[in-house]
PDB file of N, CA, C and O in Angstrom:
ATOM      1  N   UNK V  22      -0.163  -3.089  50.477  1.00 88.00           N
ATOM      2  CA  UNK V  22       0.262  -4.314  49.851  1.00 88.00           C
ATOM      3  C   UNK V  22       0.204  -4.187  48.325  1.00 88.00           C
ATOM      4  O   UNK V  22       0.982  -4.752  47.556  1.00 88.00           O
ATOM      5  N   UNK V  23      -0.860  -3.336  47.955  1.00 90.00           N
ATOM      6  CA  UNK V  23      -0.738  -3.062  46.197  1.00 90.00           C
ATOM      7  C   UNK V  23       0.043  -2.530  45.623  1.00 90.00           C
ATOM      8  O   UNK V  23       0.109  -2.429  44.398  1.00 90.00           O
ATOM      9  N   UNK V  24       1.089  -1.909  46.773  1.00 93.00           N
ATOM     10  CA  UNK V  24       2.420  -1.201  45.577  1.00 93.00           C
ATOM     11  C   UNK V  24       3.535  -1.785  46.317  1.00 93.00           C
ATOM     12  O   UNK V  24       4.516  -1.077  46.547  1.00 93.00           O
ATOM     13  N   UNK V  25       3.506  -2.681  46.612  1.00 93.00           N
ATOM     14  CA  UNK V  25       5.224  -3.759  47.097  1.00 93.00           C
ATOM     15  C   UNK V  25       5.987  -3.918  46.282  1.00 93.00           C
ATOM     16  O   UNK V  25       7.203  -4.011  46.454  1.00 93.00           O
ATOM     17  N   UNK V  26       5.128  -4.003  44.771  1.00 92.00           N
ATOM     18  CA  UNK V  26       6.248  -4.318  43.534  1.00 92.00           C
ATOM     19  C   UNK V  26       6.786  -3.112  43.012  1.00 92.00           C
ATOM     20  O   UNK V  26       7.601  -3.088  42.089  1.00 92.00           O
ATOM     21  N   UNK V  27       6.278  -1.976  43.673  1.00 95.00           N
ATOM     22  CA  UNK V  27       6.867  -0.555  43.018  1.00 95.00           C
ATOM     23  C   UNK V  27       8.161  -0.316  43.507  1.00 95.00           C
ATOM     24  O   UNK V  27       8.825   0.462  42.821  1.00 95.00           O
ATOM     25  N   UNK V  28       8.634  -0.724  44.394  1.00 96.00           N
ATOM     26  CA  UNK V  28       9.867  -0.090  44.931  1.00 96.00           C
ATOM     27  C   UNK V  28      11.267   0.062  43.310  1.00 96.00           C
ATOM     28  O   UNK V  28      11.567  -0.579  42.302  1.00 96.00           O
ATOM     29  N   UNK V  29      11.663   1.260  43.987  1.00 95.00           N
ATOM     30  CA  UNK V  29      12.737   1.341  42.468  1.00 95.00           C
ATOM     31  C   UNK V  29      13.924   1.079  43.331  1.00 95.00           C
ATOM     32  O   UNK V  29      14.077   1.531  44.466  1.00 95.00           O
ATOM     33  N   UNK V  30      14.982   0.088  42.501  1.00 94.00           N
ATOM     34  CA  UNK V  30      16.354  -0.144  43.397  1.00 94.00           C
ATOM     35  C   UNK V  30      16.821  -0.187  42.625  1.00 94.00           C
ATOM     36  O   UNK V  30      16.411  -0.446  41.493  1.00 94.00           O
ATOM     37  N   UNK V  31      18.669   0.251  43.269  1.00 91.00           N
ATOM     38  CA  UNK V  31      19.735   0.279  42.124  1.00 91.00           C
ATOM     39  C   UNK V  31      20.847  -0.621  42.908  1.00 91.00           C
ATOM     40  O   UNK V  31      20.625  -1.718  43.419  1.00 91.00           O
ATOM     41  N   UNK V  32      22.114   0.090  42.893  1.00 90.00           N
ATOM     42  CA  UNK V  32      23.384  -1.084  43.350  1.00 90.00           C
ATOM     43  C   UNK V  32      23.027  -0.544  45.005  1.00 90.00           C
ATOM     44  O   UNK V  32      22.746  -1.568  45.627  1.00 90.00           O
ATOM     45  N   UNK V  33      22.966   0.263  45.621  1.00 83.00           N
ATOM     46  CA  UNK V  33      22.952   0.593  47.333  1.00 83.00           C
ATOM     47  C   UNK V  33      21.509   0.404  47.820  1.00 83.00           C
ATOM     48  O   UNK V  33      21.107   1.135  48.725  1.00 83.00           O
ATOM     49  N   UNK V  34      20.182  -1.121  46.942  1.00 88.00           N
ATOM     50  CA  UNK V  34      18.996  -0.820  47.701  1.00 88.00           C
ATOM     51  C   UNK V  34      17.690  -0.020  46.789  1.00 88.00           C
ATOM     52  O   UNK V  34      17.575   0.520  45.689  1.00 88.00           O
ATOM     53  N   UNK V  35      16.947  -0.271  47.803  1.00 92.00           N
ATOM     54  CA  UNK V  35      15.903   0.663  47.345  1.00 92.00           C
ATOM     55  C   UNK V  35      15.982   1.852  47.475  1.00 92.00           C
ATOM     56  O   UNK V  35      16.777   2.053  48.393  1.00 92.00           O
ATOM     57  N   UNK V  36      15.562   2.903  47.029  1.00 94.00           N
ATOM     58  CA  UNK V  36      15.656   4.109  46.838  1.00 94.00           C
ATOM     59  C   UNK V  36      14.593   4.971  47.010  1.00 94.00           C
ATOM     60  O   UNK V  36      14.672   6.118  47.452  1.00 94.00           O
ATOM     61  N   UNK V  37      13.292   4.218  46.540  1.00 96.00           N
ATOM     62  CA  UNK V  37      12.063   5.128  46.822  1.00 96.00           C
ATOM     63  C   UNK V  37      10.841   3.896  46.304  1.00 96.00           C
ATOM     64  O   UNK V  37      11.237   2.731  46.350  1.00 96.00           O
ATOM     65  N   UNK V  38       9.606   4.104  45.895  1.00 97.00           N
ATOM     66  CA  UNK V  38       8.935   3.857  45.545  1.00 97.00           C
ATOM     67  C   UNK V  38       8.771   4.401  43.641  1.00 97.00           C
ATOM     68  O   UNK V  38       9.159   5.551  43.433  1.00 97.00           O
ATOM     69  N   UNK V  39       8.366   3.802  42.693  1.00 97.00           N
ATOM     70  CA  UNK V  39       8.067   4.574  41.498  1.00 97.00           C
ATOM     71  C   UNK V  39       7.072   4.671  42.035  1.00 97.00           C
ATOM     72  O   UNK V  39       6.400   3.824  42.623  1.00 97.00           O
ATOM     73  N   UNK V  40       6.834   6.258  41.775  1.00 96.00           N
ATOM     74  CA  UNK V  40       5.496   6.806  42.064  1.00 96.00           C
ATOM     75  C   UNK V  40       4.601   7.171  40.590  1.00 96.00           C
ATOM     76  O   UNK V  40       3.662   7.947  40.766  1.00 96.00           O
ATOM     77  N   UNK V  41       4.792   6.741  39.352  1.00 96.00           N
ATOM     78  CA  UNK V  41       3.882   6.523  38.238  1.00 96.00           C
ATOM     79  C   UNK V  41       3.143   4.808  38.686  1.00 96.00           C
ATOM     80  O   UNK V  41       2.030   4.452  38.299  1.00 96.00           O
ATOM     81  N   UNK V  42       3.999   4.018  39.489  1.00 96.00           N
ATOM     82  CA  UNK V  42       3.334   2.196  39.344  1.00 96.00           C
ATOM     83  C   UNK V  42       2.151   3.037  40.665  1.00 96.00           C
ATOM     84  O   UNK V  42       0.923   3.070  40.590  1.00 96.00           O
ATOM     85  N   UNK V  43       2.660   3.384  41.318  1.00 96.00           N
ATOM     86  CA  UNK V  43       1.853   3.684  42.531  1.00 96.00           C
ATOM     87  C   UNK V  43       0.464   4.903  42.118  1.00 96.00           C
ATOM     88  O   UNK V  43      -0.664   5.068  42.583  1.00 96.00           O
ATOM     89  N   UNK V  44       1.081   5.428  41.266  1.00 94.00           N
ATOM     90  CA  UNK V  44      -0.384   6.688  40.900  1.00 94.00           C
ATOM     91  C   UNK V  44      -1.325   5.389  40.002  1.00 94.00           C
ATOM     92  O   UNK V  44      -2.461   5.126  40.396  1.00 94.00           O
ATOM     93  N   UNK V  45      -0.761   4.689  38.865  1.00 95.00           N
ATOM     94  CA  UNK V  45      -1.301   3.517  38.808  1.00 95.00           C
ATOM     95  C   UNK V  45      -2.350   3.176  39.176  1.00 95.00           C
ATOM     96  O   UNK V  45      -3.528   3.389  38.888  1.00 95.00           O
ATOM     97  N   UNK V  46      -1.600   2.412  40.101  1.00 95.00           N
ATOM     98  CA  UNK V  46      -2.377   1.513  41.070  1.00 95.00           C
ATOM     99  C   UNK V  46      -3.791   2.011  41.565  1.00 95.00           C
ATOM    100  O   UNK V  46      -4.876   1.439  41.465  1.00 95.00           O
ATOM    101  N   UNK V  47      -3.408   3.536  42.265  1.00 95.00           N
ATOM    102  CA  UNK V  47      -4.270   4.508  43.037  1.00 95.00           C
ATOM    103  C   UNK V  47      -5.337   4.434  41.945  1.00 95.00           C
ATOM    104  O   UNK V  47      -6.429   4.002  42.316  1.00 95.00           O
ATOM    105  N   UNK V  48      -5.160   4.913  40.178  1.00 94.00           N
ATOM    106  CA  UNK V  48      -6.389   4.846  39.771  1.00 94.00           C
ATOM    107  C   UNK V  48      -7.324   3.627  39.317  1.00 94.00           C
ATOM    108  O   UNK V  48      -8.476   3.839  38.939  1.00 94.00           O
ATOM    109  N   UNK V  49      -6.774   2.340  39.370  1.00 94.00           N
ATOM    110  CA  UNK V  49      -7.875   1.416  39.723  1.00 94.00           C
ATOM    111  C   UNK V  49      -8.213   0.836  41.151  1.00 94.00           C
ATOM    112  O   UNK V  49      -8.399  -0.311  41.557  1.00 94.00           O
ATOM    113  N   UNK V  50      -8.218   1.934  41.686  1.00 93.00           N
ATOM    114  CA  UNK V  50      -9.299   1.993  43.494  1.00 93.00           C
ATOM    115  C   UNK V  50     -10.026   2.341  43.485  1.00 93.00           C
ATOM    116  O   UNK V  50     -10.773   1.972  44.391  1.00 93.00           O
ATOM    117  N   UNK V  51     -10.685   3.574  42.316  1.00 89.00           N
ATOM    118  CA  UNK V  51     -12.017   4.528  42.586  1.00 89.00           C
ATOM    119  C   UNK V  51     -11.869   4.939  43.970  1.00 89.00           C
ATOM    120  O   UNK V  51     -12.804   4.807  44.759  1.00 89.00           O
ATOM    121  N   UNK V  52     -10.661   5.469  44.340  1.00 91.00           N
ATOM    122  CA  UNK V  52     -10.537   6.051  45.799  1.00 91.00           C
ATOM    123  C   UNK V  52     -11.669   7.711  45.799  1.00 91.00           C
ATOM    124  O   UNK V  52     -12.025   8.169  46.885  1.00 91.00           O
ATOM    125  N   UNK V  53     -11.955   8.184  44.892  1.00 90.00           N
ATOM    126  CA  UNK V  53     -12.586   9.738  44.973  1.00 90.00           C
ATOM    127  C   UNK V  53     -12.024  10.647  45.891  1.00 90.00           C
ATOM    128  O   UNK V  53     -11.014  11.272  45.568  1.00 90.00           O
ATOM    129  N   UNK V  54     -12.445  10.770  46.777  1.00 91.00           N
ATOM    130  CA  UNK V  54     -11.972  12.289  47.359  1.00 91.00           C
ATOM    131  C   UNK V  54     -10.991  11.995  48.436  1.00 91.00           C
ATOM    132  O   UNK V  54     -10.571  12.988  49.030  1.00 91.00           O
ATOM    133  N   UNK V  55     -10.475  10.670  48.865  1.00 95.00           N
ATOM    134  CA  UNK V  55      -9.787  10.089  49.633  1.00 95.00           C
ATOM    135  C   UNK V  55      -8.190   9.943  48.787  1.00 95.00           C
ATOM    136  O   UNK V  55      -7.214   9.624  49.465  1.00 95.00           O
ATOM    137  N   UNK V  56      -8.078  10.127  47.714  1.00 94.00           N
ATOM    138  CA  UNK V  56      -7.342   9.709  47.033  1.00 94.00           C
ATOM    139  C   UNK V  56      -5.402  10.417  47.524  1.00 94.00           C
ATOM    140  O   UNK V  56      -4.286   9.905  47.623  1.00 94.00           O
ATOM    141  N   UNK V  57      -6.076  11.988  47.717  1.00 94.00           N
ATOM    142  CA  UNK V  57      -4.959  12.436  48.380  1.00 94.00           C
ATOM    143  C   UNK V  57      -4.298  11.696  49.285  1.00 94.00           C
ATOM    144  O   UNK V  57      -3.167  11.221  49.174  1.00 94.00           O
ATOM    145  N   UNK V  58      -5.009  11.622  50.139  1.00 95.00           N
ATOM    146  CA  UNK V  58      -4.959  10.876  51.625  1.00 95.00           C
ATOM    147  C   UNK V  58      -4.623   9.652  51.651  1.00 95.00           C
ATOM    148  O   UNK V  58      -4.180   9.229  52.719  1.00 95.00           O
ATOM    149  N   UNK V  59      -4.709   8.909  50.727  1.00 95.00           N
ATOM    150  CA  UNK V  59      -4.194   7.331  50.696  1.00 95.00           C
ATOM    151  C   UNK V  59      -2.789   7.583  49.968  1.00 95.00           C
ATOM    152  O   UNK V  59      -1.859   6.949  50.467  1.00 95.00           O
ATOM    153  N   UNK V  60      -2.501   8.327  48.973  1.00 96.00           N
ATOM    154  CA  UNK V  60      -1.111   8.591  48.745  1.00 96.00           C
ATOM    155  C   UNK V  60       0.075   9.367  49.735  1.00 96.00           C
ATOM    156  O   UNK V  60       1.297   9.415  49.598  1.00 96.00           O
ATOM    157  N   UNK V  61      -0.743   9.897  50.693  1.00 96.00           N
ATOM    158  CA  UNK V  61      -0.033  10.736  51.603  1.00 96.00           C
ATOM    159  C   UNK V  61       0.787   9.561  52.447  1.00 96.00           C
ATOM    160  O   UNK V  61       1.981   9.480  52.732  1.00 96.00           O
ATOM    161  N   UNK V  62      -0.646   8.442  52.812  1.00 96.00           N
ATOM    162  CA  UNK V  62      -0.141   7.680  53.471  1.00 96.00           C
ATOM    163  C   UNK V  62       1.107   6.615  53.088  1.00 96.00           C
ATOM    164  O   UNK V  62       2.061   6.140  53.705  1.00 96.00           O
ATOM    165  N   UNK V  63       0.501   6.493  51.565  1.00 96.00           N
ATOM    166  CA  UNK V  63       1.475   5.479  50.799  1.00 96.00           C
ATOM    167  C   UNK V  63       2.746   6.002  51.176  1.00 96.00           C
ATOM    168  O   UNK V  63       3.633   5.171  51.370  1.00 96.00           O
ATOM    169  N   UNK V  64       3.025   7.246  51.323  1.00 97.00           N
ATOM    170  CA  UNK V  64       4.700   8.229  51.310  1.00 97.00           C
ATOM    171  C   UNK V  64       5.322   8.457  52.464  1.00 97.00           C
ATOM    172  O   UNK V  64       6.501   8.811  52.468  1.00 97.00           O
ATOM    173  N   UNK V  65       4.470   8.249  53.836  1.00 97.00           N
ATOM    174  CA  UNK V  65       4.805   8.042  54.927  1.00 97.00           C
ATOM    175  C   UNK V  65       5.288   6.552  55.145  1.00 97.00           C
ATOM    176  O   UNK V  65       6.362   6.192  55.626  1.00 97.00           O
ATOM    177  N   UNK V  66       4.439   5.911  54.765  1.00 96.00           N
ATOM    178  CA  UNK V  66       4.770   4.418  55.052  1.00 96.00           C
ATOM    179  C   UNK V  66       5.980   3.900  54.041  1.00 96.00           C
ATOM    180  O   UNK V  66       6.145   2.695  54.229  1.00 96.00           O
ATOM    181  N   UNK V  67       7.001   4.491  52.895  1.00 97.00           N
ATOM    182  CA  UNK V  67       7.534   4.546  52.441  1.00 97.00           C
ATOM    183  C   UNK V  67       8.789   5.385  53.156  1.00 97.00           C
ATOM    184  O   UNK V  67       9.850   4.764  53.089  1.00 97.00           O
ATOM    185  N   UNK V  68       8.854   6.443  53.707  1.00 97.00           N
ATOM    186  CA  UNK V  68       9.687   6.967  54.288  1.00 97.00           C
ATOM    187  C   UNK V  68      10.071   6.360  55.607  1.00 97.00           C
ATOM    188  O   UNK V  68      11.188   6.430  56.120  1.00 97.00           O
ATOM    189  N   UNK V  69       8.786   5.628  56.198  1.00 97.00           N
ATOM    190  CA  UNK V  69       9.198   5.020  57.867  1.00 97.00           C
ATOM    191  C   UNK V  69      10.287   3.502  57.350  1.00 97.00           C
ATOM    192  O   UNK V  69      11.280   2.986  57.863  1.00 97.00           O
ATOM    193  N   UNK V  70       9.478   3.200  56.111  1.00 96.00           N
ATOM    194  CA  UNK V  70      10.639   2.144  55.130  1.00 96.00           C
ATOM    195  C   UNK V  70      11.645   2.099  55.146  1.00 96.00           C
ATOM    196  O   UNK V  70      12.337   1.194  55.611  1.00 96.00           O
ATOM    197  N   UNK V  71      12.086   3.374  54.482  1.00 95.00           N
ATOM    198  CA  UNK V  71      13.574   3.396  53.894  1.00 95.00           C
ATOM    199  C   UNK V  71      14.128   3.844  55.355  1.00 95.00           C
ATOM    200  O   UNK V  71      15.274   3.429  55.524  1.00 95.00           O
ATOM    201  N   UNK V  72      13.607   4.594  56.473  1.00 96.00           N
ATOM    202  CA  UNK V  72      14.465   4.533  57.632  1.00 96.00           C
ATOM    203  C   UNK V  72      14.829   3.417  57.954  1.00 96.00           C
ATOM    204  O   UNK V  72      16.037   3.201  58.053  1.00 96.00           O
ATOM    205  N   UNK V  73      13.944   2.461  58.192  1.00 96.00           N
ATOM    206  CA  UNK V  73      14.264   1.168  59.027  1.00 96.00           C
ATOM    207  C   UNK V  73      15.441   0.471  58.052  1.00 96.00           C
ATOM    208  O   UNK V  73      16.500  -0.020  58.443  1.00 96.00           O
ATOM    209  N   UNK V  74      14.861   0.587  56.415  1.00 93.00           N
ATOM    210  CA  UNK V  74      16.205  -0.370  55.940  1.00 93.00           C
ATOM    211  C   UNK V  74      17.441   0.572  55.758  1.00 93.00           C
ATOM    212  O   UNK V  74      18.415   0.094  55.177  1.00 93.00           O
ATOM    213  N   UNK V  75      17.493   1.837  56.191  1.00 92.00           N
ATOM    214  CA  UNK V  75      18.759   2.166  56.389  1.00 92.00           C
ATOM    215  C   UNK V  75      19.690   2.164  57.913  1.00 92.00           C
ATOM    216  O   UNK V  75      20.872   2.236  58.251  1.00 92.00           O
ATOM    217  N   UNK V  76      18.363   2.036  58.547  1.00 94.00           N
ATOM    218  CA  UNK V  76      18.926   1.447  60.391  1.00 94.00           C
ATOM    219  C   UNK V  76      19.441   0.345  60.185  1.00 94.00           C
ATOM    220  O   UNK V  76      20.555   0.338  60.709  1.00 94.00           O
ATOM    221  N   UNK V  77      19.151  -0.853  59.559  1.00 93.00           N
ATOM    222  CA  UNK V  77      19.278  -1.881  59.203  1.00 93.00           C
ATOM    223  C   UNK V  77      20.383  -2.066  58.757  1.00 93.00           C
ATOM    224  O   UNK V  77      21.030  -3.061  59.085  1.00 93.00           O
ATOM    225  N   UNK V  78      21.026  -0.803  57.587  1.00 90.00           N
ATOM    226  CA  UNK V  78      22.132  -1.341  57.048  1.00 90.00           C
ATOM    227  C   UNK V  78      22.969  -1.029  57.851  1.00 90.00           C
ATOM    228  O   UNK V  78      23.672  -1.985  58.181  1.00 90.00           O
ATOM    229  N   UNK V  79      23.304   0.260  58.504  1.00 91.00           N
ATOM    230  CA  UNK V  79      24.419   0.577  59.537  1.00 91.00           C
ATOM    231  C   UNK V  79      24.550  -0.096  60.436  1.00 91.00           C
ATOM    232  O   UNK V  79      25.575   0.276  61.008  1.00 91.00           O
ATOM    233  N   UNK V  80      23.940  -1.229  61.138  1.00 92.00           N
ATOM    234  CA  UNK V  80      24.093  -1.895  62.051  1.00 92.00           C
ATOM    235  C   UNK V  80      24.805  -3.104  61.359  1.00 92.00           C
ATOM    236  O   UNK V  80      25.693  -3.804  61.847  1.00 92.00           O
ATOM    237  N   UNK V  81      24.130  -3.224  59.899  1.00 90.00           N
ATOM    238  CA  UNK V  81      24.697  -4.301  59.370  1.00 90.00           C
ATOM    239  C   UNK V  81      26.674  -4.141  59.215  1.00 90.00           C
ATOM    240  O   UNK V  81      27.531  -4.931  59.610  1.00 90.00           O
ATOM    241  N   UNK V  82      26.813  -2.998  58.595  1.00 88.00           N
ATOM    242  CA  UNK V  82      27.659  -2.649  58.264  1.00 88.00           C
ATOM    243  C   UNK V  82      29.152  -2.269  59.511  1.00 88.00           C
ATOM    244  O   UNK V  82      30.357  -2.361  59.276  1.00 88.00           O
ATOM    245  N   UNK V  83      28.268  -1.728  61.150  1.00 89.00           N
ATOM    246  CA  UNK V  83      28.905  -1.757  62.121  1.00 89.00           C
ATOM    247  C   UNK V  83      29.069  -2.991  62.502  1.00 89.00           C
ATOM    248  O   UNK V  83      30.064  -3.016  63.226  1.00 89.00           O
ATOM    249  N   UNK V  84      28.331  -4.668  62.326  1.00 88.00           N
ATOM    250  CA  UNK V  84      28.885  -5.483  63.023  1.00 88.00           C
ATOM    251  C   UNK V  84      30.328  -5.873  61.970  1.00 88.00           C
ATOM    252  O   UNK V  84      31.394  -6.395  62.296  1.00 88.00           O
ATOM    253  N   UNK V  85      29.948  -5.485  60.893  1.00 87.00           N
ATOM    254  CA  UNK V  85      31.167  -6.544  59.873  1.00 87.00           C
ATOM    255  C   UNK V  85      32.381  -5.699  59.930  1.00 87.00           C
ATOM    256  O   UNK V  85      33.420  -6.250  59.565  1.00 87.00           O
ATOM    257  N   UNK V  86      32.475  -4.013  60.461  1.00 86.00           N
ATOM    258  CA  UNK V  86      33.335  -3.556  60.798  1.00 86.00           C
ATOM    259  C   UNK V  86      34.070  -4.030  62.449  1.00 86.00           C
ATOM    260  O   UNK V  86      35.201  -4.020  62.935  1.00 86.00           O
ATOM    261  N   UNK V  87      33.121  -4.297  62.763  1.00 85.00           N
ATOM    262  CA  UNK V  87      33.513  -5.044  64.220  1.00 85.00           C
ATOM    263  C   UNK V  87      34.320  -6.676  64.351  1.00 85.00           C
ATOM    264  O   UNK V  87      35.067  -7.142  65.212  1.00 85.00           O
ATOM    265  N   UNK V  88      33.829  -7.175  63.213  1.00 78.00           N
ATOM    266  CA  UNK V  88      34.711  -8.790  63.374  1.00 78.00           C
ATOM    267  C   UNK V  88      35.339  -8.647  62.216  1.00 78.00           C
ATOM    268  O   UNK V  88      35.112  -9.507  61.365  1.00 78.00           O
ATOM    269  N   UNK V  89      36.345  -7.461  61.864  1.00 76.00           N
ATOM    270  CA  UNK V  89      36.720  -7.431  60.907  1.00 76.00           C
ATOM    271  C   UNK V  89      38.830  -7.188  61.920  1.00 76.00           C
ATOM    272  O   UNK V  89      38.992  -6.248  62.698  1.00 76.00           O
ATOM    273  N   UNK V  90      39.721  -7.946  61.694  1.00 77.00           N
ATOM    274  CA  UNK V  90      40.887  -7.891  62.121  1.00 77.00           C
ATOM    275  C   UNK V  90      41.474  -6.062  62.049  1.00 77.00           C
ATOM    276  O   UNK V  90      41.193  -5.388  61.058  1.00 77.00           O
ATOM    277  N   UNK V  91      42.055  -5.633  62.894  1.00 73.00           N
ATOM    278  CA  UNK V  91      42.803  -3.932  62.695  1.00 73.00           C
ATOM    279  C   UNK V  91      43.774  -4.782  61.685  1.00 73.00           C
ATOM    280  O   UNK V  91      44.244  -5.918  61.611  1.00 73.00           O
ATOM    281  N   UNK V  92      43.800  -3.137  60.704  1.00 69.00           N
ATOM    282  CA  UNK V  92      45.072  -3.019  60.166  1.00 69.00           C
ATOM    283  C   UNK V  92      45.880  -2.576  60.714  1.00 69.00           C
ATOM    284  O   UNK V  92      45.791  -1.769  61.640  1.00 69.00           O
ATOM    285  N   UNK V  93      47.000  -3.108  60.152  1.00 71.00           N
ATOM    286  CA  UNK V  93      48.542  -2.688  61.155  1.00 71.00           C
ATOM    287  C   UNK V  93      48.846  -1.451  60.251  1.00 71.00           C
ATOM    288  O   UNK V  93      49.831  -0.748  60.478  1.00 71.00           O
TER     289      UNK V  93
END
């Protein structure tokens, strides 16, 4: 929940996380020797992200191709 505001987006979405807001963040945790390991996770849970909002968009994008009239 402490790096929600990091996401970097342009015109197609988010794109990734800034990972300087997120190293950030990491150093006011006093995480110590865990520190790897909570960023590892931060990058997984960022990648399972951007899958879902790109599942998200192709479905989006297959229904509006679907109620969309053929061209002749």
């Amino acid at each position: 929940m402490g790096v929600q505001t990091q996401w970097r987006v342009g015109m197609a979405g988010a794109t990734g996380l800034d990972y300087a807001g997120v190293r950030a963040f990491l150093d006011e945790q006093d995480l110590g020797d865990e520190r790897r390991e909570v960023f590892a996770g931060i990058q997984a849970c960022e990648r399972a992200t951007l899958d879902v909002w790109a599942e998200q968009r192709e479905r989006e994008q297959a229904r509006n191709n679907a109620s969309r009239p053929p061209v002749p």
